[in-house]
Amino acid sequence: LPGNPAPRDCSGRAAAYQQPLPLGGACLGPEGPLRSLLPGLAVNTAITAAAVAEDAAGSSTAAGAARNAAHWLGSSAMSKWNVGDQVLCHGKVAVVRFVGEVKFATGSFVGVEFLKASAGKHDGAFEGVRYFGPTAPERALFLRMESEALMPYTPEDEAATILQAQVRRKEATEQVQFAKTFKAYSNMESRGESERLINNVYSKTASTILDDEAEHGEGGGTKPMPPKTPKTPMVPMPSFEALQLEVEPEASDGGDITARAPRLDFIVDDVGRTSVDRACLDAVLRHVKRPGAGPLTAGCMARLIKAGMDLLRKEYTSALNEIESPQLPGRVVVLGDTHGQLEDVLWLFFEHGEPSANNVYLFNGDVADRGTGATEIMALILLFKIWDPNCIHMNRGNHEDPIMNETYGFRDECVDKWGVKKGNDLFNAFNTLFQYLPLASLIDNEVFIVHGGLWRRDFRLAQLRRLPFRRPLPERPGVGTDILLFDSVWSDPHEGKGIGSNARGDAIVSFGADVTRRFLKADNLRLVVRSHQVPDSGNGYEWHHAGKTLTVFSASNYCGDCGNLGGALILMRGEQDQIFEHWAPPLEELQLLEEEADRAQARIRSQARCFSQQKASRKKARERMELDIIRRVQELVVRRKAELFEYWAEADTSPRGVFCIPATLWREGCATILDDSMPWVRLQEAMGVADANGQVHYVKFLTRYRVAFDCSFGLSAAGWERAVWSKLMETLLRADLPLREALAALDATSDGLVSAVEFARLIESCHVRITPLQSRALLRSLAVGQGRAAGTADPEQSWSTTATQANAGRVSVWDMLGRLTVSLPVASASTAEPEAAQWAVSMLRPLAAAVLDDAWNRVVPAGAPVSDWPVAKVLAAWFEDVDRTHNGYLDEEEFVAAVATLAPALQKGGCPTDTDSLRRLARYLDVVGNGRINYFELMNGLTWEDSLGNDFREDVVETLHASIFFNIAPMRASLRRFDLELNGQVTPEDFVKAWRAVSTALTAAGDGNDSLGRSQITEIASHLQRTPSGEIDYEAFLRSFRIVDTHLLPTPR
């Protein structure tokens, strides 16, 4: 490539070979049995020939395998062909029909006729000249005499070729499926990281709210909070002493495995520079290589971080680290993301040599998170850095920041290894250290290395050098220097032009080839190297922008799921760039390899075995990734349930109550509402959503996945769930709206249907403190209930008519009113005596029967179909008929007068009809206690059977669960401000205060769907169990929420 020497692409099994091979050699790669490599490939000839023979063993004889191997390695199997020879051409049986010169080109050609397949391009005539034939159409083909596509025919070779073709087709199909799954998995992971950025915005807003409340003495918290969070993004760098991390002796940590960890003996010279001798470094290396070895002690890590911080503070004074590579044969080894996968780092040290003055390593960010060995990798980096500052370097990635570390495992790793107190102290110390790392490195003034990529604006290296980089990474690009900080660790390349969108999220950009060209030209560079993402191919590297941008990713079999190779880039002065790929063996195998005398042969055997394992694991890796994708889809479905229901209901043309749509429409809705990068055809099959006719019952699909409260952590949800539900329904009942106002609020267009907008207006007019998401869940459940009722009706009735698009997603006003009742009557505010309430409840059923009979006899038009007059509508008609004052209410006298006319029916049901008894019933129905009965109060009293059903109740409760589940990160961050003891417990007052701050932050950011009302938060807090000290175990509470598939598991209660 112009300006960029061709890379030494050492993919596949050849990655570990170190012996030179003459130009024109070949080796096995991951994508097929054989492929030629670019000049300069390092490969062991003998091993490669053996591998070729092994892959060619489709032949039934060793001689056939050897002949094929010799042919593919360039031996001259045949220099001349004769007419009539039977041959294999491109693996298909053919006969030579012509040998000689032709008019359409110079040189000798062979013309063949295929016997069994139409694999040719003509019938023996070409460009108006017939050379042989005519054959059947498309059975003839010309090839040059020396073409390697021609081989002598043998039955064994034909069988081997057919077998190899079948294997290749199968592998190609599997590779396509793997690539699609891998890309979806990668996009899913990227979007998850972007969502974490958004959550951190909520956390910071909530923190600011708590700061303001503390400053003005609001909120009623009981524990003192840490000092106020600075609002300026330029956070001053704390000193090591400010971290309050005790540098204690190692022996104090105890523990059998940890106690055997080596001590760190630092050497301090006359000028105060700290160093470490090689023996100490080797002791730590041996320790971390031992399977099952415990971590270094907390005191040891504290001293190491302090020494590293002092060194980085002095060395990295600019955001751009300018490195001069060592003289030949010295080199720079560039590694991409390692993500806590210690095995990869140790293998790379074994394969390419440990860091030294002539073998310089550059870690291009994202050492932390995902894996459980990040602290060991950081310890090795710091030790090598202290031993020889020039032998190892590290750029900062987007995971060298607490925003990611809180969620993706680095904090948990620290706490698991050193306990809550020491682990959190070391976690904070590491994140302070990360802020001293440069954003990018420049090798020999020609190769620019950055974790993410280039920026949405054209910046020069001079601007990067001036960037104040010792600060937390921003959650948003912002303006000015924030753009440099943000895009350096978050952007990705795309193959178009200019700055484009990014699947990771709205705030993140992709940069095109023209952006790369301008950047390289402006500062006279030749290559951009970045990391940040696993290549979609599953390789350890990927080229972009016509070879001007290179992605290197070093964590093989990423997260234990992906089945990808790891990669490393080697840069040498004036030499061609080299790319090596690997599949890291487990620590046990690495130990055995190091003990072998012939390390080169051991390395070859190990990598050959590992690449074989990698190839065999692709199918299992795809299955594991699919399971992770399905879990992600479940989260998306739960989060976007309302939007999915509205999308599918709008397009649903099935009969009322059926709720079935074609699978194509299901996939369309999922791609539009959830994520268009997901393989929805494959997911449809894997999740089993379609029936034998290709139809999807979308209501069953939506109710299949729920956020459930898991009681296994010692908490019970029953109390606060019931309390929130009862509060919601009681508030609606006590709104005390007159009949016509209630109906107008429900159905403003007077078309008999309630839309989402109309229902939201009702909720607002009633001052019901529920979120918009809960309101939509209520309406969705009402629509589903209406459909279920309709599904049981006579097909000849109007209930079974096909829903039109105009009515889709809306609910009959009477069906909705008939279901908006509580499971038992809400006691009147004026009813203080339990005996009186018990008597009143026993009289409600005969009263309801008498009222409904009267309405059917006097008010409902004669001959009206029962299906057109649900109970709610019948009661509304009766209510309006007996409302003599026409004010929308029944005062006590109106109610007594109307019911007195029903005396015979009441007496038949055992209900007394004297005036005092009727007044007692009126007072019981008057829930508000204002001397009058509104329509909802009448409904509550006369239709009190459980019309809601469990599904309806669960839909609303689930919105509470979802609001918590999807905001665990900002809730935990806010609660930790009050948890000074780091024991996972806070007082109920602080619990409410922290949660309200998060809810306010969500509303301020326009994400009110996920917020909860103040009364709901208070109800939840008041019903949560208390610890013996009277506090709430918020960690157990937050861990109790998870998404379940109700088709597979019972919802935990």
mmCIF file of C-alpha atoms in Angstrom, residues 350-514:
data_model
loop_
_atom_site.group_PDB
_atom_site.id
_atom_site.type_symbol
_atom_site.label_atom_id
_atom_site.label_comp_id
_atom_site.label_asym_id
_atom_site.label_seq_id
_atom_site.Cartn_x
_atom_site.Cartn_y
_atom_site.Cartn_z
ATOM 1 C CA PHE A 350 5.897 -15.932 26.217
ATOM 2 C CA GLU A 351 5.418 -15.701 22.459
ATOM 3 C CA HIS A 352 6.999 -12.335 21.725
ATOM 4 C CA GLY A 353 9.315 -11.992 24.711
ATOM 5 C CA GLU A 354 8.942 -10.080 27.943
ATOM 6 C CA PRO A 355 9.201 -6.273 27.938
ATOM 7 C CA SER A 356 12.751 -4.932 27.742
ATOM 8 C CA ALA A 357 14.683 -2.021 26.294
ATOM 9 C CA ASN A 358 14.767 -3.754 22.904
ATOM 10 C CA ASN A 359 11.310 -5.323 23.110
ATOM 11 C CA VAL A 360 9.024 -2.443 24.019
ATOM 12 C CA TYR A 361 5.338 -3.081 24.739
ATOM 13 C CA LEU A 362 2.489 -0.616 24.272
ATOM 14 C CA PHE A 363 -0.905 -1.533 25.802
ATOM 15 C CA ASN A 364 -3.523 0.429 23.876
ATOM 16 C CA GLY A 365 -6.095 0.772 26.668
ATOM 17 C CA ASP A 366 -8.921 -1.332 28.095
ATOM 18 C CA VAL A 367 -6.864 -3.449 30.459
ATOM 19 C CA ALA A 368 -9.640 -3.226 33.050
ATOM 20 C CA ASP A 369 -13.103 -4.855 33.233
ATOM 21 C CA ARG A 370 -14.726 -8.001 31.831
ATOM 22 C CA GLY A 371 -12.074 -10.512 32.942
ATOM 23 C CA THR A 372 -10.887 -11.142 36.487
ATOM 24 C CA GLY A 373 -7.136 -10.626 35.975
ATOM 25 C CA ALA A 374 -7.000 -6.873 35.371
ATOM 26 C CA THR A 375 -5.297 -6.131 38.694
ATOM 27 C CA GLU A 376 -2.567 -8.673 37.917
ATOM 28 C CA ILE A 377 -2.058 -7.195 34.437
ATOM 29 C CA MET A 378 -1.833 -3.706 35.915
ATOM 30 C CA ALA A 379 0.636 -4.981 38.514
ATOM 31 C CA LEU A 380 2.866 -6.389 35.753
ATOM 32 C CA ILE A 381 2.635 -3.190 33.710
ATOM 33 C CA LEU A 382 3.555 -1.052 36.715
ATOM 34 C CA LEU A 383 6.380 -3.357 37.804
ATOM 35 C CA PHE A 384 7.953 -3.417 34.337
ATOM 36 C CA LYS A 385 7.471 0.360 34.132
ATOM 37 C CA ILE A 386 9.226 0.904 37.446
ATOM 38 C CA TRP A 387 11.972 -1.582 36.505
ATOM 39 C CA ASP A 388 12.626 0.113 33.135
ATOM 40 C CA PRO A 389 10.399 3.109 32.270
ATOM 41 C CA ASN A 390 11.175 2.749 28.551
ATOM 42 C CA CYS A 391 10.252 -0.932 28.185
ATOM 43 C CA ILE A 392 6.472 -0.604 28.520
ATOM 44 C CA HIS A 393 3.796 2.033 27.927
ATOM 45 C CA MET A 394 0.035 2.223 28.206
ATOM 46 C CA ASN A 395 -2.632 4.414 26.614
ATOM 47 C CA ARG A 396 -5.918 5.149 28.326
ATOM 48 C CA GLY A 397 -9.067 3.434 27.058
ATOM 49 C CA ASN A 398 -12.722 4.010 27.766
ATOM 50 C CA HIS A 399 -12.542 1.297 30.448
ATOM 51 C CA GLU A 400 -9.845 3.101 32.385
ATOM 52 C CA ASP A 401 -12.543 5.158 34.044
ATOM 53 C CA PRO A 402 -14.966 4.557 36.932
ATOM 54 C CA ILE A 403 -17.979 5.051 34.634
ATOM 55 C CA MET A 404 -17.309 1.645 33.075
ATOM 56 C CA ASN A 405 -15.532 0.041 36.032
ATOM 57 C CA GLU A 406 -18.613 0.322 38.252
ATOM 58 C CA THR A 407 -20.624 -1.892 35.907
ATOM 59 C CA TYR A 408 -18.243 -4.115 33.968
ATOM 60 C CA GLY A 409 -16.357 -5.817 36.751
ATOM 61 C CA PHE A 410 -13.217 -3.954 37.824
ATOM 62 C CA ARG A 411 -14.707 -2.698 41.088
ATOM 63 C CA ASP A 412 -16.092 -6.166 41.803
ATOM 64 C CA GLU A 413 -12.677 -7.660 41.075
ATOM 65 C CA CYS A 414 -11.037 -5.350 43.613
ATOM 66 C CA VAL A 415 -13.691 -6.025 46.264
ATOM 67 C CA ASP A 416 -13.578 -9.788 45.696
ATOM 68 C CA LYS A 417 -9.805 -9.864 46.113
ATOM 69 C CA TRP A 418 -9.314 -7.449 48.998
ATOM 70 C CA GLY A 419 -12.665 -7.049 50.734
ATOM 71 C CA VAL A 420 -15.109 -4.155 50.739
ATOM 72 C CA LYS A 421 -13.008 -1.496 52.489
ATOM 73 C CA LYS A 422 -9.579 -2.237 51.040
ATOM 74 C CA GLY A 423 -11.032 -3.224 47.675
ATOM 75 C CA ASN A 424 -12.872 0.079 47.285
ATOM 76 C CA ASP A 425 -9.783 2.001 48.397
ATOM 77 C CA LEU A 426 -7.624 0.229 45.805
ATOM 78 C CA PHE A 427 -10.311 0.693 43.171
ATOM 79 C CA ASN A 428 -10.266 4.455 43.767
ATOM 80 C CA ALA A 429 -6.466 4.435 43.725
ATOM 81 C CA PHE A 430 -6.387 2.643 40.365
ATOM 82 C CA ASN A 431 -8.837 5.138 38.881
ATOM 83 C CA THR A 432 -6.689 8.012 40.060
ATOM 84 C CA LEU A 433 -3.702 6.303 38.445
ATOM 85 C CA PHE A 434 -5.630 5.899 35.166
ATOM 86 C CA GLN A 435 -5.963 9.669 34.901
ATOM 87 C CA TYR A 436 -2.177 9.968 34.527
ATOM 88 C CA LEU A 437 -2.181 7.770 31.408
ATOM 89 C CA PRO A 438 -1.806 9.468 28.014
ATOM 90 C CA LEU A 439 -4.637 9.326 25.489
ATOM 91 C CA ALA A 440 -2.450 8.409 22.519
ATOM 92 C CA SER A 441 1.083 7.450 21.498
ATOM 93 C CA LEU A 442 3.188 8.357 18.482
ATOM 94 C CA ILE A 443 5.803 5.822 17.311
ATOM 95 C CA ASP A 444 8.788 7.238 15.414
ATOM 96 C CA ASN A 445 6.698 10.211 14.291
ATOM 97 C CA GLU A 446 4.802 8.042 11.793
ATOM 98 C CA VAL A 447 2.395 5.638 13.540
ATOM 99 C CA PHE A 448 -0.402 7.180 15.639
ATOM 100 C CA ILE A 449 -1.880 4.812 18.245
ATOM 101 C CA VAL A 450 -5.096 5.653 20.112
ATOM 102 C CA HIS A 451 -7.673 3.459 21.801
ATOM 103 C CA GLY A 452 -10.871 4.573 20.026
ATOM 104 C CA GLY A 453 -10.062 6.657 16.985
ATOM 105 C CA LEU A 454 -10.166 10.086 15.414
ATOM 106 C CA TRP A 455 -12.433 12.990 16.216
ATOM 107 C CA ARG A 456 -15.578 14.669 14.901
ATOM 108 C CA ARG A 457 -13.505 17.780 14.235
ATOM 109 C CA ASP A 458 -10.122 18.000 12.513
ATOM 110 C CA PHE A 459 -7.567 18.272 15.296
ATOM 111 C CA ARG A 460 -3.787 18.316 14.967
ATOM 112 C CA LEU A 461 -1.207 16.596 17.118
ATOM 113 C CA ALA A 462 -0.148 19.969 18.507
ATOM 114 C CA GLN A 463 -3.635 20.391 19.990
ATOM 115 C CA LEU A 464 -3.494 16.915 21.489
ATOM 116 C CA ARG A 465 -0.152 17.752 23.114
ATOM 117 C CA ARG A 466 -1.731 20.776 24.825
ATOM 118 C CA LEU A 467 -4.822 18.900 26.051
ATOM 119 C CA PRO A 468 -5.354 18.889 29.861
ATOM 120 C CA PHE A 469 -5.895 15.148 30.118
ATOM 121 C CA ARG A 470 -5.556 14.377 33.824
ATOM 122 C CA ARG A 471 -9.248 14.252 34.558
ATOM 123 C CA PRO A 472 -12.237 11.875 34.420
ATOM 124 C CA LEU A 473 -13.475 11.006 30.958
ATOM 125 C CA PRO A 474 -16.644 12.927 30.004
ATOM 126 C CA GLU A 475 -19.938 11.082 29.515
ATOM 127 C CA ARG A 476 -20.761 13.274 26.514
ATOM 128 C CA PRO A 477 -18.563 14.862 23.858
ATOM 129 C CA GLY A 478 -19.447 18.382 24.945
ATOM 130 C CA VAL A 479 -17.375 21.122 23.318
ATOM 131 C CA GLY A 480 -13.724 22.031 22.999
ATOM 132 C CA THR A 481 -11.306 19.674 24.695
ATOM 133 C CA ASP A 482 -14.111 17.354 25.788
ATOM 134 C CA ILE A 483 -14.395 16.278 22.147
ATOM 135 C CA LEU A 484 -10.751 15.206 22.084
ATOM 136 C CA LEU A 485 -11.094 13.279 25.331
ATOM 137 C CA PHE A 486 -14.393 11.623 24.419
ATOM 138 C CA ASP A 487 -13.748 10.676 20.800
ATOM 139 C CA SER A 488 -10.214 9.438 21.492
ATOM 140 C CA VAL A 489 -11.607 6.578 23.557
ATOM 141 C CA TRP A 490 -15.055 6.059 21.988
ATOM 142 C CA SER A 491 -15.060 6.599 18.193
ATOM 143 C CA ASP A 492 -14.914 3.814 15.575
ATOM 144 C CA PRO A 493 -14.016 3.773 11.856
ATOM 145 C CA HIS A 494 -16.605 3.356 9.124
ATOM 146 C CA GLU A 495 -16.052 2.759 5.427
ATOM 147 C CA GLY A 496 -17.985 5.791 4.216
ATOM 148 C CA LYS A 497 -16.925 9.408 4.150
ATOM 149 C CA GLY A 498 -16.904 12.044 6.836
ATOM 150 C CA ILE A 499 -18.283 11.762 10.340
ATOM 151 C CA GLY A 500 -21.162 9.320 10.708
ATOM 152 C CA SER A 501 -23.409 7.868 13.340
ATOM 153 C CA ASN A 502 -22.355 4.955 15.512
ATOM 154 C CA ALA A 503 -24.266 1.867 16.657
ATOM 155 C CA ARG A 504 -22.899 2.458 20.156
ATOM 156 C CA GLY A 505 -25.210 5.413 20.726
ATOM 157 C CA ASP A 506 -26.248 8.892 19.671
ATOM 158 C CA ALA A 507 -23.335 10.670 21.335
ATOM 159 C CA ILE A 508 -20.664 8.488 19.693
ATOM 160 C CA VAL A 509 -19.400 9.005 16.140
ATOM 161 C CA SER A 510 -17.661 7.034 13.419
ATOM 162 C CA PHE A 511 -14.914 8.514 11.227
ATOM 163 C CA GLY A 512 -14.489 7.835 7.518
ATOM 164 C CA ALA A 513 -11.520 7.256 5.236
ATOM 165 C CA ASP A 514 -11.320 10.945 4.247
#
